[in-house]
Short mmCIF file of C-alpha atoms and ligand atoms in Angstrom, two decimals:
data_model
loop_
_atom_site.label_atom_id
_atom_site.label_comp_id
_atom_site.label_asym_id
_atom_site.label_seq_id
_atom_site.Cartn_x
_atom_site.Cartn_y
_atom_site.Cartn_z
CA MET K 27 10.62 8.40 -46.03
CA ALA K 28 7.67 7.27 -48.06
CA GLY K 29 6.03 3.96 -47.26
CA ILE K 30 6.74 4.13 -43.51
CA HIS K 31 4.17 4.63 -40.76
CA GLU K 32 3.96 8.34 -39.96
CA GLY K 33 4.70 7.86 -36.25
CA VAL K 34 7.93 6.00 -37.01
CA ARG K 35 8.86 8.67 -39.55
CA ALA K 36 8.31 11.41 -37.00
CA TYR K 37 10.59 9.68 -34.49
CA VAL K 38 13.44 9.40 -37.01
CA GLU K 39 13.13 12.83 -38.65
CA PRO K 40 15.84 15.48 -37.96
CA ARG K 41 15.64 17.33 -34.65
CA GLU K 42 16.97 20.77 -33.88
CA SER K 43 18.24 19.60 -30.51
CA ASP K 44 20.56 17.00 -32.10
CA LYS K 45 24.28 17.65 -31.93
CA SER K 46 26.13 16.90 -35.15
CA LEU K 47 27.06 13.31 -34.29
CA ALA K 48 23.49 12.51 -33.34
CA ALA K 49 22.20 14.22 -36.49
CA ARG K 50 24.42 12.02 -38.63
CA THR K 51 23.29 8.88 -36.78
CA ARG K 52 19.68 9.88 -37.26
CA ALA K 53 20.15 10.52 -40.98
CA THR K 54 21.84 7.13 -41.41
CA ILE K 55 18.98 5.36 -39.68
CA ALA K 56 16.45 7.26 -41.83
CA ARG K 57 18.27 6.08 -44.96
CA THR K 58 18.19 2.50 -43.71
CA PHE K 59 14.46 2.68 -43.01
CA GLU K 60 13.79 4.07 -46.49
CA THR K 61 15.83 1.34 -48.14
CA LEU K 62 14.02 -1.36 -46.21
CA ALA K 63 10.60 0.10 -46.95
CA GLY K 64 11.43 0.12 -50.65
CA LYS K 65 12.87 -3.36 -50.75
CA ALA K 66 10.53 -5.36 -48.52
CA GLU K 67 8.06 -7.72 -50.16
CA GLU K 68 4.34 -7.80 -49.58
CA PRO K 69 2.88 -8.23 -46.96
CA LEU K 70 5.86 -6.84 -44.99
CA ARG K 71 5.81 -3.67 -47.08
CA GLU K 72 2.17 -3.06 -46.21
CA LEU K 73 2.97 -3.45 -42.53
CA ILE K 74 5.93 -1.05 -42.71
CA ALA K 75 3.60 1.49 -44.29
CA GLY K 76 1.18 1.12 -41.42
CA ARG K 77 -1.37 -0.97 -43.33
CA GLY K 78 -1.95 -4.67 -43.72
CA ALA K 79 -3.64 -5.43 -40.40
CA SER K 80 -5.48 -8.75 -40.36
CA GLU K 81 -7.00 -11.07 -37.81
CA GLY K 82 -4.84 -14.19 -37.70
CA PRO K 83 -5.42 -17.46 -35.88
CA PRO K 84 -4.39 -17.57 -32.20
CA LEU K 85 -0.64 -18.04 -31.91
CA ASP K 86 -0.62 -20.89 -29.51
CA ASP K 87 -2.24 -23.09 -32.09
CA LEU K 88 -0.80 -26.49 -31.69
CA ALA K 89 0.92 -26.36 -35.07
CA THR K 90 3.95 -24.62 -33.56
CA LEU K 91 4.23 -27.19 -30.82
CA SER K 92 3.85 -30.07 -33.29
CA SER K 93 6.72 -28.73 -35.37
CA VAL K 94 8.92 -28.52 -32.25
CA ALA K 95 7.88 -32.06 -31.32
CA ALA K 96 9.14 -33.35 -34.68
CA GLY K 97 12.72 -32.59 -33.60
CA ASP K 98 12.47 -32.42 -29.80
CA ALA K 99 9.67 -34.56 -28.44
CA GLU K 100 10.80 -34.32 -24.83
CA LEU K 101 10.74 -30.53 -24.71
CA ALA K 102 7.45 -30.41 -26.62
CA SER K 103 5.94 -32.75 -24.06
CA ALA K 104 6.81 -30.50 -21.12
CA VAL K 105 5.55 -27.40 -22.93
CA ALA K 106 2.35 -29.19 -23.88
CA LEU K 107 1.84 -30.17 -20.24
CA ASN K 108 2.13 -26.53 -19.24
CA GLU K 109 -0.37 -25.60 -21.94
CA ALA K 110 -2.77 -28.26 -20.66
CA GLN K 111 -2.36 -27.09 -17.07
CA TRP K 112 -3.27 -23.53 -18.01
CA ARG K 113 -6.27 -24.77 -19.95
CA HIS K 114 -7.70 -27.16 -17.38
CA TYR K 115 -6.63 -25.98 -13.91
CA LEU K 116 -7.53 -22.77 -12.12
CA VAL K 117 -4.28 -20.83 -11.99
CA MET K 118 -4.69 -18.37 -9.14
CA ILE K 119 -1.14 -17.23 -8.34
CA PRO K 120 -1.55 -13.44 -8.09
CA SER K 121 1.77 -12.71 -9.79
CA MET K 122 0.66 -14.62 -12.89
CA ASN K 123 -1.65 -13.70 -15.72
CA VAL K 124 -2.39 -14.88 -19.27
CA ALA K 125 -0.54 -12.92 -21.93
CA ARG K 126 -2.60 -12.22 -25.03
CA LYS K 127 -1.68 -13.53 -28.45
CA GLU K 128 -0.27 -10.16 -29.51
CA VAL K 129 2.10 -10.18 -26.51
CA ARG K 130 3.25 -13.72 -27.32
CA ALA K 131 3.67 -12.89 -31.01
CA LEU K 132 5.89 -9.92 -30.20
CA LEU K 133 7.94 -12.03 -27.79
CA ALA K 134 8.59 -14.43 -30.64
CA SER K 135 9.52 -11.66 -33.10
CA ARG K 136 13.04 -11.13 -34.37
CA LEU K 137 13.49 -8.33 -31.88
CA THR K 138 14.66 -11.14 -29.61
CA ASP K 139 17.83 -11.21 -31.76
CA VAL K 140 18.68 -7.54 -31.35
CA TYR K 141 21.40 -5.99 -29.20
CA ALA K 142 20.80 -2.28 -28.72
CA GLU K 143 22.77 -1.19 -25.65
CA GLY K 144 22.23 2.46 -24.80
CA TYR K 145 19.22 4.75 -24.93
CA ASP K 146 17.34 6.75 -27.60
CA LEU K 147 17.67 6.74 -31.39
CA THR K 148 21.09 8.36 -31.51
CA GLY K 149 22.56 7.01 -28.28
CA ARG K 150 23.24 3.35 -29.10
CA TYR K 151 26.59 1.61 -29.34
CA TYR K 152 25.69 -0.48 -32.39
CA THR K 153 24.31 0.39 -35.79
CA GLY K 154 21.19 -1.37 -37.00
CA THR K 155 19.29 -0.46 -33.85
CA GLY K 156 16.83 2.01 -35.41
CA PRO K 157 13.74 -0.21 -35.27
CA ALA K 158 14.47 -1.23 -31.66
CA SER K 159 14.79 2.45 -30.70
CA VAL K 160 11.39 3.23 -32.22
CA VAL K 161 9.89 0.37 -30.22
CA GLU K 162 11.49 1.52 -26.97
CA ASP K 163 10.36 5.10 -27.50
CA LEU K 164 6.77 3.91 -28.00
CA ALA K 165 6.92 1.87 -24.79
CA CYS K 166 8.29 4.84 -22.81
CA ARG K 167 5.75 7.30 -24.18
CA ARG K 168 2.86 4.96 -23.46
CA ALA K 169 4.11 4.24 -19.93
CA CYS K 170 4.20 7.99 -19.26
CA GLU K 171 0.74 8.47 -20.72
CA VAL K 172 -0.89 5.59 -18.85
CA PHE K 173 0.60 6.47 -15.44
CA GLY K 174 0.79 10.26 -15.78
CA ALA K 175 4.58 10.25 -15.49
CA ARG K 176 7.15 12.53 -17.09
CA PHE K 177 9.88 9.91 -17.52
CA ALA K 178 9.94 6.14 -17.97
CA ASN K 179 12.65 3.52 -18.29
CA VAL K 180 11.44 0.27 -19.85
CA GLN K 181 14.77 -1.58 -19.95
CA PRO K 182 14.72 -3.45 -16.60
CA LEU K 183 14.80 -7.17 -17.35
CA SER K 184 12.39 -7.76 -14.51
CA GLY K 185 11.11 -6.34 -11.24
CA ALA K 186 14.14 -7.22 -9.11
CA PRO K 187 16.74 -5.42 -11.29
CA ALA K 188 14.38 -2.44 -11.55
CA ASN K 189 14.44 -2.11 -7.76
CA VAL K 190 18.19 -2.65 -7.56
CA ALA K 191 18.78 0.06 -10.17
CA VAL K 192 16.71 2.52 -8.15
CA TYR K 193 18.66 1.73 -4.97
CA MET K 194 21.92 2.13 -6.88
CA ALA K 195 20.78 5.48 -8.22
CA LEU K 196 19.39 6.92 -4.99
CA LEU K 197 21.39 5.40 -2.15
CA ARG K 198 24.92 5.19 -0.90
CA GLU K 199 25.95 1.56 -0.55
CA GLY K 200 28.27 0.52 2.25
CA LEU K 201 28.18 -1.58 5.35
CA SER K 202 24.97 -2.10 7.24
CA GLU K 203 25.19 -1.23 10.87
CA PHE K 204 24.16 -4.79 11.66
CA ARG K 205 24.47 -8.13 10.06
CA VAL K 206 21.08 -9.85 10.32
CA ASP K 207 20.74 -13.61 10.46
CA ARG K 208 17.90 -15.90 9.45
CA GLU K 209 16.19 -15.48 12.82
CA GLY K 210 16.41 -11.69 12.63
CA ASN K 211 19.23 -11.42 15.21
CA ARG K 212 21.44 -8.36 14.67
CA THR K 213 25.20 -8.39 15.17
CA PRO K 214 26.98 -5.02 14.91
CA THR K 215 29.37 -4.93 11.97
CA GLU K 216 32.93 -3.74 12.38
CA ASN K 217 33.99 -0.67 10.44
CA TYR K 218 30.40 0.53 9.89
CA GLU K 219 31.29 4.06 10.97
CA ALA K 220 33.79 4.30 8.13
CA HIS K 221 31.43 2.96 5.46
CA PRO K 222 27.82 3.47 6.54
CA ALA K 223 25.19 2.40 4.04
CA ASP K 224 22.09 4.53 3.54
CA ARG K 225 19.09 3.33 5.50
CA VAL K 226 15.83 2.19 3.96
CA LEU K 227 12.53 1.60 5.68
CA ALA K 228 10.39 -1.05 3.95
CA LEU K 229 7.91 -3.86 4.49
CA GLY K 230 9.71 -7.15 5.25
CA LEU K 231 9.15 -10.40 3.38
CA SER K 232 7.27 -12.01 6.27
CA ASP K 233 4.79 -9.10 6.27
CA GLY K 234 4.18 -9.26 2.53
CA GLY K 235 7.20 -7.36 1.18
CA HIS K 236 9.49 -8.65 -1.56
CA LEU K 237 12.94 -10.24 -1.39
CA THR K 238 14.39 -7.03 -2.83
CA HIS K 239 12.90 -5.07 0.06
CA GLY K 240 15.74 -6.09 2.34
CA LEU K 241 15.66 -9.87 2.86
CA PHE K 242 18.92 -10.79 4.65
CA LEU K 243 19.99 -13.06 1.77
CA ASN K 244 19.23 -10.51 -0.92
CA PHE K 245 21.50 -7.97 -2.63
CA SER K 246 19.34 -5.21 -1.15
CA ALA K 247 20.17 -6.11 2.45
CA ARG K 248 23.80 -6.82 1.71
CA PHE K 249 24.60 -3.40 0.25
CA PHE K 250 22.05 -1.14 1.94
CA ASP K 251 20.75 -0.87 5.49
CA PHE K 252 17.13 -2.06 5.45
CA ARG K 253 14.76 -1.97 8.45
CA HIS K 254 11.13 -3.08 8.37
CA TYR K 255 8.02 -1.32 9.65
CA GLY K 256 5.70 -4.34 9.49
CA THR K 257 1.96 -4.72 9.70
CA THR K 258 -0.52 -4.75 12.55
CA GLU K 259 -1.65 -8.13 13.83
CA ASP K 260 -4.68 -8.10 11.55
CA GLY K 261 -2.52 -7.42 8.51
CA TRP K 262 -2.68 -3.66 7.79
CA VAL K 263 0.46 -1.60 7.14
CA ASP K 264 1.45 -0.13 10.49
CA TYR K 265 1.87 3.55 9.56
CA ASP K 266 2.28 4.59 13.22
CA ARG K 267 5.22 2.27 13.59
CA MET K 268 6.61 3.46 10.25
CA GLU K 269 6.55 7.04 11.56
CA GLU K 270 8.08 6.09 14.89
CA MET K 271 10.90 4.16 13.23
CA ALA K 272 11.53 6.85 10.62
CA ARG K 273 11.96 9.57 13.25
CA GLU K 274 14.44 7.39 15.07
CA MET K 275 16.50 5.90 12.23
CA LYS K 276 16.23 8.71 9.63
CA PRO K 277 15.96 6.60 6.46
CA ARG K 278 17.17 7.98 3.15
CA LEU K 279 14.32 6.15 1.44
CA ILE K 280 10.93 4.82 2.49
CA LEU K 281 9.65 1.99 0.34
CA VAL K 282 5.95 1.23 -0.02
CA GLY K 283 4.37 -1.60 -2.04
CA ALA K 284 4.53 -5.35 -1.55
CA SER K 285 4.01 -8.85 -2.92
CA ALA K 286 1.40 -10.18 -0.53
CA TYR K 287 -0.52 -7.19 0.76
CA PRO K 288 -4.19 -6.97 -0.30
CA ARG K 289 -4.84 -3.29 0.50
CA ASP K 290 -4.22 0.10 -1.10
CA TYR K 291 -1.69 2.45 0.54
CA ASP K 292 -1.80 5.87 2.19
CA TYR K 293 0.95 7.38 0.02
CA ALA K 294 0.07 10.94 1.03
CA ARG K 295 0.79 10.13 4.68
CA VAL K 296 4.15 8.56 3.78
CA ARG K 297 4.98 11.56 1.57
CA ARG K 298 4.37 13.89 4.52
CA LEU K 299 6.58 11.69 6.67
CA CYS K 300 9.38 11.72 4.08
CA ASP K 301 9.19 15.51 3.84
CA SER K 302 9.28 15.93 7.61
CA LEU K 303 12.62 14.12 7.93
CA GLU K 304 15.93 15.91 7.89
CA PRO K 305 17.40 15.22 5.40
CA ARG K 306 14.22 14.65 3.42
CA ALA K 307 13.71 10.96 2.49
CA TYR K 308 12.81 9.65 -0.94
CA LEU K 309 9.46 7.91 -1.37
CA MET K 310 9.75 4.86 -3.63
CA VAL K 311 6.70 2.77 -4.52
CA ASP K 312 7.01 -0.79 -5.83
CA MET K 313 3.63 -1.41 -7.47
CA ALA K 314 4.83 -4.60 -9.19
CA HIS K 315 1.63 -6.44 -8.39
CA TYR K 316 -1.14 -3.92 -8.81
CA ALA K 317 0.10 -1.71 -11.68
CA GLY K 318 -2.79 -2.87 -13.89
CA LEU K 319 -5.32 -1.65 -11.34
CA VAL K 320 -3.51 1.69 -11.07
CA ALA K 321 -3.41 1.99 -14.86
CA ALA K 322 -7.18 1.52 -14.93
CA GLY K 323 -7.68 4.16 -12.21
CA LEU K 324 -8.98 1.61 -9.69
CA LEU K 325 -6.27 2.20 -7.08
CA ARG K 326 -4.44 5.39 -6.07
CA ASN K 327 -1.68 6.46 -8.43
CA PRO K 328 1.55 6.66 -6.39
CA LEU K 329 3.15 9.29 -8.63
CA ALA K 330 0.11 11.54 -8.37
CA GLU K 331 0.32 11.12 -4.58
CA GLY K 332 3.93 12.28 -4.41
CA ALA K 333 6.18 9.25 -4.98
CA ASP K 334 9.65 10.20 -6.21
CA VAL K 335 10.10 6.91 -8.04
CA CYS K 336 7.77 4.09 -8.90
CA THR K 337 8.66 0.61 -10.20
CA PHE K 338 6.34 -2.02 -11.57
CA THR K 339 6.43 -5.36 -13.35
CA THR K 340 4.59 -5.78 -16.61
CA HIS K 341 3.53 -9.41 -16.22
CA LYS K 342 1.27 -9.40 -13.16
CA THR K 343 -2.07 -7.54 -13.16
CA LEU K 344 -0.96 -5.62 -16.22
CA GLY K 345 -0.99 -8.85 -18.26
CA GLY K 346 2.03 -8.14 -20.47
CA PRO K 347 5.33 -9.96 -20.98
CA ARG K 348 7.88 -10.43 -18.19
CA GLY K 349 9.65 -7.13 -17.62
CA ALA K 350 9.53 -3.97 -15.56
CA VAL K 351 9.32 -0.20 -15.81
CA ILE K 352 10.71 2.61 -13.66
CA LEU K 353 8.75 5.89 -13.56
CA THR K 354 9.61 9.28 -12.13
CA ASN K 355 8.63 12.92 -12.61
CA ASP K 356 12.12 14.15 -11.73
CA GLU K 357 14.49 14.62 -14.67
CA GLU K 358 17.62 14.44 -12.57
CA LEU K 359 16.54 11.19 -10.89
CA HIS K 360 15.58 9.79 -14.28
CA GLY K 361 19.12 10.43 -15.53
CA ARG K 362 20.68 8.78 -12.48
CA ILE K 363 18.39 5.75 -12.79
CA ARG K 364 19.22 5.34 -16.49
CA THR K 365 22.93 5.20 -15.78
CA ALA K 366 22.47 2.93 -12.77
CA LEU K 367 20.51 0.45 -14.89
CA PHE K 368 22.75 0.61 -17.95
CA PRO K 369 25.73 0.41 -17.82
CA GLY K 370 25.58 0.13 -14.02
CA LEU K 371 23.65 -3.09 -13.66
CA GLN K 372 22.49 -4.59 -16.95
CA GLY K 373 23.83 -5.20 -20.42
CA GLY K 374 21.58 -5.41 -23.48
CA ALA K 375 17.89 -4.94 -22.87
CA HIS K 376 15.37 -7.48 -24.23
CA PHE K 377 13.71 -5.70 -27.13
CA ASN K 378 11.19 -8.42 -27.87
CA ASN K 379 9.93 -7.89 -24.32
CA ILE K 380 10.00 -4.13 -24.76
CA ALA K 381 7.85 -4.44 -27.90
CA ALA K 382 5.35 -6.53 -25.96
CA ILE K 383 5.46 -3.98 -23.12
CA ALA K 384 4.66 -1.25 -25.65
CA TRP K 385 1.71 -3.33 -26.83
CA ILE K 386 0.25 -3.95 -23.39
CA LEU K 387 0.64 -0.26 -22.50
CA GLY K 388 -1.20 0.61 -25.71
CA PHE K 389 -3.91 -1.84 -24.71
CA ALA K 390 -4.00 -0.24 -21.24
CA ARG K 391 -5.51 2.88 -22.85
CA THR K 392 -8.61 1.00 -24.00
CA GLU K 393 -12.03 0.47 -22.44
CA GLU K 394 -11.53 -3.28 -22.84
CA PHE K 395 -8.50 -3.13 -20.55
CA ARG K 396 -10.35 -1.07 -17.96
CA ALA K 397 -13.27 -3.51 -17.97
CA LEU K 398 -10.88 -6.42 -17.49
CA GLN K 399 -9.13 -4.73 -14.55
CA GLU K 400 -12.54 -3.99 -13.01
CA ARG K 401 -13.43 -7.64 -13.36
CA ILE K 402 -10.14 -8.66 -11.69
CA ARG K 403 -10.92 -6.41 -8.71
CA ASP K 404 -14.61 -7.30 -8.52
CA ASP K 405 -13.80 -11.00 -8.72
CA ALA K 406 -11.27 -10.64 -5.89
CA LYS K 407 -13.89 -8.90 -3.75
CA ALA K 408 -16.48 -11.57 -4.57
CA LEU K 409 -14.02 -14.37 -3.84
CA ALA K 410 -13.05 -12.73 -0.53
CA GLU K 411 -16.73 -12.43 0.38
CA GLY K 412 -17.37 -16.06 -0.62
CA LEU K 413 -14.51 -17.23 1.59
CA ARG K 414 -15.52 -15.01 4.50
CA LYS K 415 -19.12 -16.19 4.47
CA ARG K 416 -17.80 -19.76 4.59
CA GLY K 417 -15.97 -18.88 7.80
CA ILE K 418 -12.47 -18.45 6.36
CA ARG K 419 -10.33 -15.71 7.94
CA LEU K 420 -8.54 -13.34 5.57
CA SER K 421 -5.56 -11.22 6.46
CA SER K 422 -6.84 -7.60 6.83
CA GLY K 423 -10.38 -9.01 6.49
CA GLY K 424 -10.64 -8.59 2.71
CA THR K 425 -9.04 -6.95 -0.31
CA ASP K 426 -8.85 -3.76 -2.37
CA THR K 427 -6.81 -5.43 -5.09
CA HIS K 428 -6.52 -8.65 -7.09
CA LEU K 429 -5.02 -10.51 -4.16
CA ILE K 430 -6.29 -12.41 -1.11
CA LEU K 431 -4.31 -13.80 1.79
CA ILE K 432 -5.87 -16.58 3.88
CA ASP K 433 -4.61 -17.02 7.42
CA LEU K 434 -4.94 -20.74 8.17
CA ARG K 435 -4.08 -20.50 11.87
CA GLY K 436 -6.70 -21.48 14.41
CA GLN K 437 -9.38 -22.08 11.77
CA GLY K 438 -9.76 -25.79 12.47
CA PHE K 439 -8.21 -27.01 9.19
CA THR K 440 -6.28 -30.19 9.82
CA TYR K 441 -4.13 -32.35 7.62
CA GLY K 442 -3.57 -36.10 7.62
CA SER K 443 -4.70 -38.75 10.06
CA LYS K 444 -3.07 -37.20 13.16
CA GLY K 445 -5.33 -34.15 13.05
CA LYS K 446 -2.45 -31.62 13.16
CA GLU K 447 -3.16 -28.06 12.05
CA MET K 448 -2.79 -27.61 8.28
CA ASN K 449 0.08 -25.33 7.24
CA GLY K 450 0.49 -23.26 4.08
CA ARG K 451 2.56 -25.83 2.30
CA GLN K 452 0.07 -28.63 2.91
CA ALA K 453 -2.83 -26.38 1.93
CA SER K 454 -1.21 -25.38 -1.39
CA GLU K 455 -0.46 -29.00 -2.27
CA CYS K 456 -3.93 -30.15 -1.31
CA LEU K 457 -5.37 -27.42 -3.55
CA GLU K 458 -3.09 -28.38 -6.44
CA ARG K 459 -4.35 -31.96 -6.25
CA SER K 460 -7.83 -30.44 -6.35
CA GLY K 461 -7.05 -28.50 -9.54
CA LEU K 462 -6.38 -25.06 -8.01
CA ILE K 463 -2.91 -23.51 -8.28
CA ILE K 464 -2.32 -21.02 -5.44
CA ASN K 465 0.81 -20.40 -3.34
CA ARG K 466 1.78 -20.80 0.29
CA ASN K 467 2.59 -17.50 1.92
CA ALA K 468 3.65 -16.08 5.27
CA VAL K 469 0.97 -14.20 7.20
CA PRO K 470 1.56 -11.44 9.80
CA ARG K 471 3.43 -12.71 12.89
CA ASP K 472 3.95 -16.08 11.21
CA SER K 473 6.05 -18.39 13.34
CA ARG K 474 6.49 -21.00 10.61
CA LYS K 475 9.46 -20.91 8.25
CA PRO K 476 9.06 -19.36 4.74
CA TRP K 477 9.28 -22.84 3.24
CA VAL K 478 6.19 -23.89 5.23
CA THR K 479 4.19 -20.77 6.29
CA SER K 480 0.74 -20.48 7.87
CA GLY K 481 -1.07 -18.91 4.96
CA ILE K 482 -2.01 -19.15 1.31
CA ARG K 483 -2.17 -16.36 -1.27
CA MET K 484 -4.35 -16.23 -4.34
CA GLY K 485 -5.46 -13.79 -7.01
CA THR K 486 -8.05 -13.39 -9.73
CA ASN K 487 -6.06 -12.20 -12.79
CA VAL K 488 -6.42 -15.40 -14.76
CA LEU K 489 -9.99 -16.17 -13.68
CA ALA K 490 -11.07 -12.71 -14.84
CA ALA K 491 -9.21 -13.17 -18.14
CA ARG K 492 -11.21 -16.38 -18.65
CA GLY K 493 -14.39 -14.34 -18.29
CA MET K 494 -15.44 -15.61 -14.86
CA GLY K 495 -17.56 -13.30 -12.72
CA PRO K 496 -18.88 -13.07 -9.14
CA GLU K 497 -21.10 -16.16 -9.49
CA GLU K 498 -18.13 -18.32 -10.42
CA MET K 499 -16.13 -16.75 -7.57
CA ASP K 500 -18.70 -18.03 -5.11
CA GLN K 501 -18.27 -21.48 -6.61
CA VAL K 502 -14.45 -21.19 -6.40
CA ALA K 503 -14.72 -20.14 -2.73
CA ASP K 504 -16.84 -23.24 -2.13
CA LEU K 505 -14.29 -25.45 -3.89
CA ILE K 506 -11.47 -24.00 -1.76
CA ARG K 507 -13.40 -24.51 1.47
CA ARG K 508 -14.23 -28.11 0.56
CA ALA K 509 -10.67 -28.91 -0.52
CA LEU K 510 -9.26 -27.49 2.73
CA ASP K 511 -11.90 -29.25 4.83
CA GLY K 512 -10.90 -32.48 3.10
CA GLY K 513 -7.51 -32.26 4.82
CA GLY K 514 -5.82 -34.33 2.11
CA ASP K 515 -8.63 -36.87 1.58
CA PRO K 516 -8.18 -38.17 -2.01
CA ASP K 517 -11.93 -38.60 -2.57
CA VAL K 518 -12.63 -34.98 -1.66
CA GLU K 519 -9.77 -33.80 -3.87
CA ALA K 520 -11.02 -35.87 -6.82
CA ALA K 521 -14.56 -34.49 -6.43
CA VAL K 522 -13.32 -30.89 -6.30
CA ARG K 523 -10.98 -31.53 -9.24
CA SER K 524 -13.79 -32.77 -11.45
CA GLU K 525 -15.76 -29.58 -10.71
CA VAL K 526 -12.70 -27.50 -11.58
CA LEU K 527 -12.37 -29.34 -14.91
CA ALA K 528 -16.03 -28.64 -15.70
CA LEU K 529 -15.60 -24.98 -14.78
CA THR K 530 -12.49 -24.50 -16.92
CA ASP K 531 -14.30 -26.18 -19.84
CA ARG K 532 -17.05 -23.58 -19.48
CA PHE K 533 -14.51 -20.72 -19.38
CA PRO K 534 -11.69 -21.53 -21.81
CA ILE K 535 -8.75 -19.18 -22.31
CA THR K 536 -9.48 -17.51 -25.62
CA ILE K 537 -7.13 -14.51 -25.64
N1 PLP C 613 8.57 -6.36 -6.36
C1 PLP C 613 7.47 -6.99 -5.95
C2 PLP C 613 6.56 -6.30 -4.98
C3 PLP C 613 7.17 -8.27 -6.42
O1 PLP C 613 6.07 -8.90 -6.00
C4 PLP C 613 8.05 -8.88 -7.33
C5 PLP C 613 7.80 -10.23 -7.87
O2 PLP C 613 7.03 -11.00 -7.45
C6 PLP C 613 9.20 -8.19 -7.71
C7 PLP C 613 9.43 -6.93 -7.21
C8 PLP C 613 10.23 -8.81 -8.59
O3 PLP C 613 9.81 -9.06 -9.85
P1 PLP C 613 10.54 -10.15 -10.77
O4 PLP C 613 10.17 -11.48 -10.24
O5 PLP C 613 10.02 -9.84 -12.11
O6 PLP C 613 12.02 -9.89 -10.66
#
């Protein structure tokens, strides 16, 4: 296989472990690769050989958008507005990040056209899937390397299906003992004894957990029996309560990790708890939000601390494309999870995303990545400090991660002429008009509905990617305080907005 990158060649070369069918598939794919390498024109041939790297212009250059606009002006307009918003506003939603040009290029590659159901080079249903298999293998190997795992599955289309696949693989679905309504009232279900679902102990949505951690409307709560351990009043995971509940309800799985929790976790304590139960419970960690910080060694690594399974999304702190990965060190669990995901839950995986996941995981091995993750964390700490010194109360008092949760209750922020206390929804809209995109969020013991909430959540992924540091975080804290103090006053919002526009001009997105 001359003229092909040596790593690709190695992946396709014959293996002793192959059974005869697999050996034939492998040989066919090798022949295809050879033919293509011989036939391709320059510069594709150079690239196939592993040469031909060059620094191109950034991909989001407006030429692409102009060519779309020639045939579809309406769509181009909306996309251009989004581009402008990212350029000129401070996007501070902690689940968002800016994908680099390499990630966006790979998303736009022809891998988007490929169907390659199955796993591994010789385990696909269709022919023509050799290149996609190479890409997937790279993504898996890099995921294992970066997180110190033995096995990785990179096919989940996003974080929610990754979690569902793990539940399907590890738990027995059935009837929950109770049906839970919107207010949290429990009604015993009929016939539970005949079809009991496995129990899971997790952090509920109102305490920072995710929908897939047992929200009553979600698949997770409909097919499995979720209970929630909650946080203390000041916003820390309540491990004592977790232990108390676990001894009483004997969960099959304890789930740690959340969407709106700013602190690291005591995995070792939860591991001990899981091991002390009879039967032993699984420890699953959903590090969707903070995987980038774990990859850079800035937060504890759940697998190293004893998690049986770990899921994460690739588009939050990690900064890759939308997607998710499931990690485990247990071969048997890995096999069950594979089958649960495909064919159990999903059809064809998205190989353009998987290529971009492979890229970001390659980038995660570099010093540049580590420095960026450090900046994300340091910026979050500086922003938290800036808010605290301006008298703003934060849930748990601060952050270990990229994420900050402001508790608006009893802080004297009012909205509108009647002087009523400002809620999360009003605060997020007031900040948007001031040029800052953050999200409303429930805070511990929140009595307001999820659509309203008493808090706001923000993160520093994008600000760090723009190159902003602690000094700018102090300025951002000041802008937030002034916007909230304004209580909806248009003059205050306009003044803050013009400072945001000046700040974003000073720190353009260049990646
Ligand atoms: N798990 C957690 C903790 C999350 O925060 C999220 C998304 O915000 C998910 C899972 C689901 O990810 P996705 O939106 O990619 O399905």
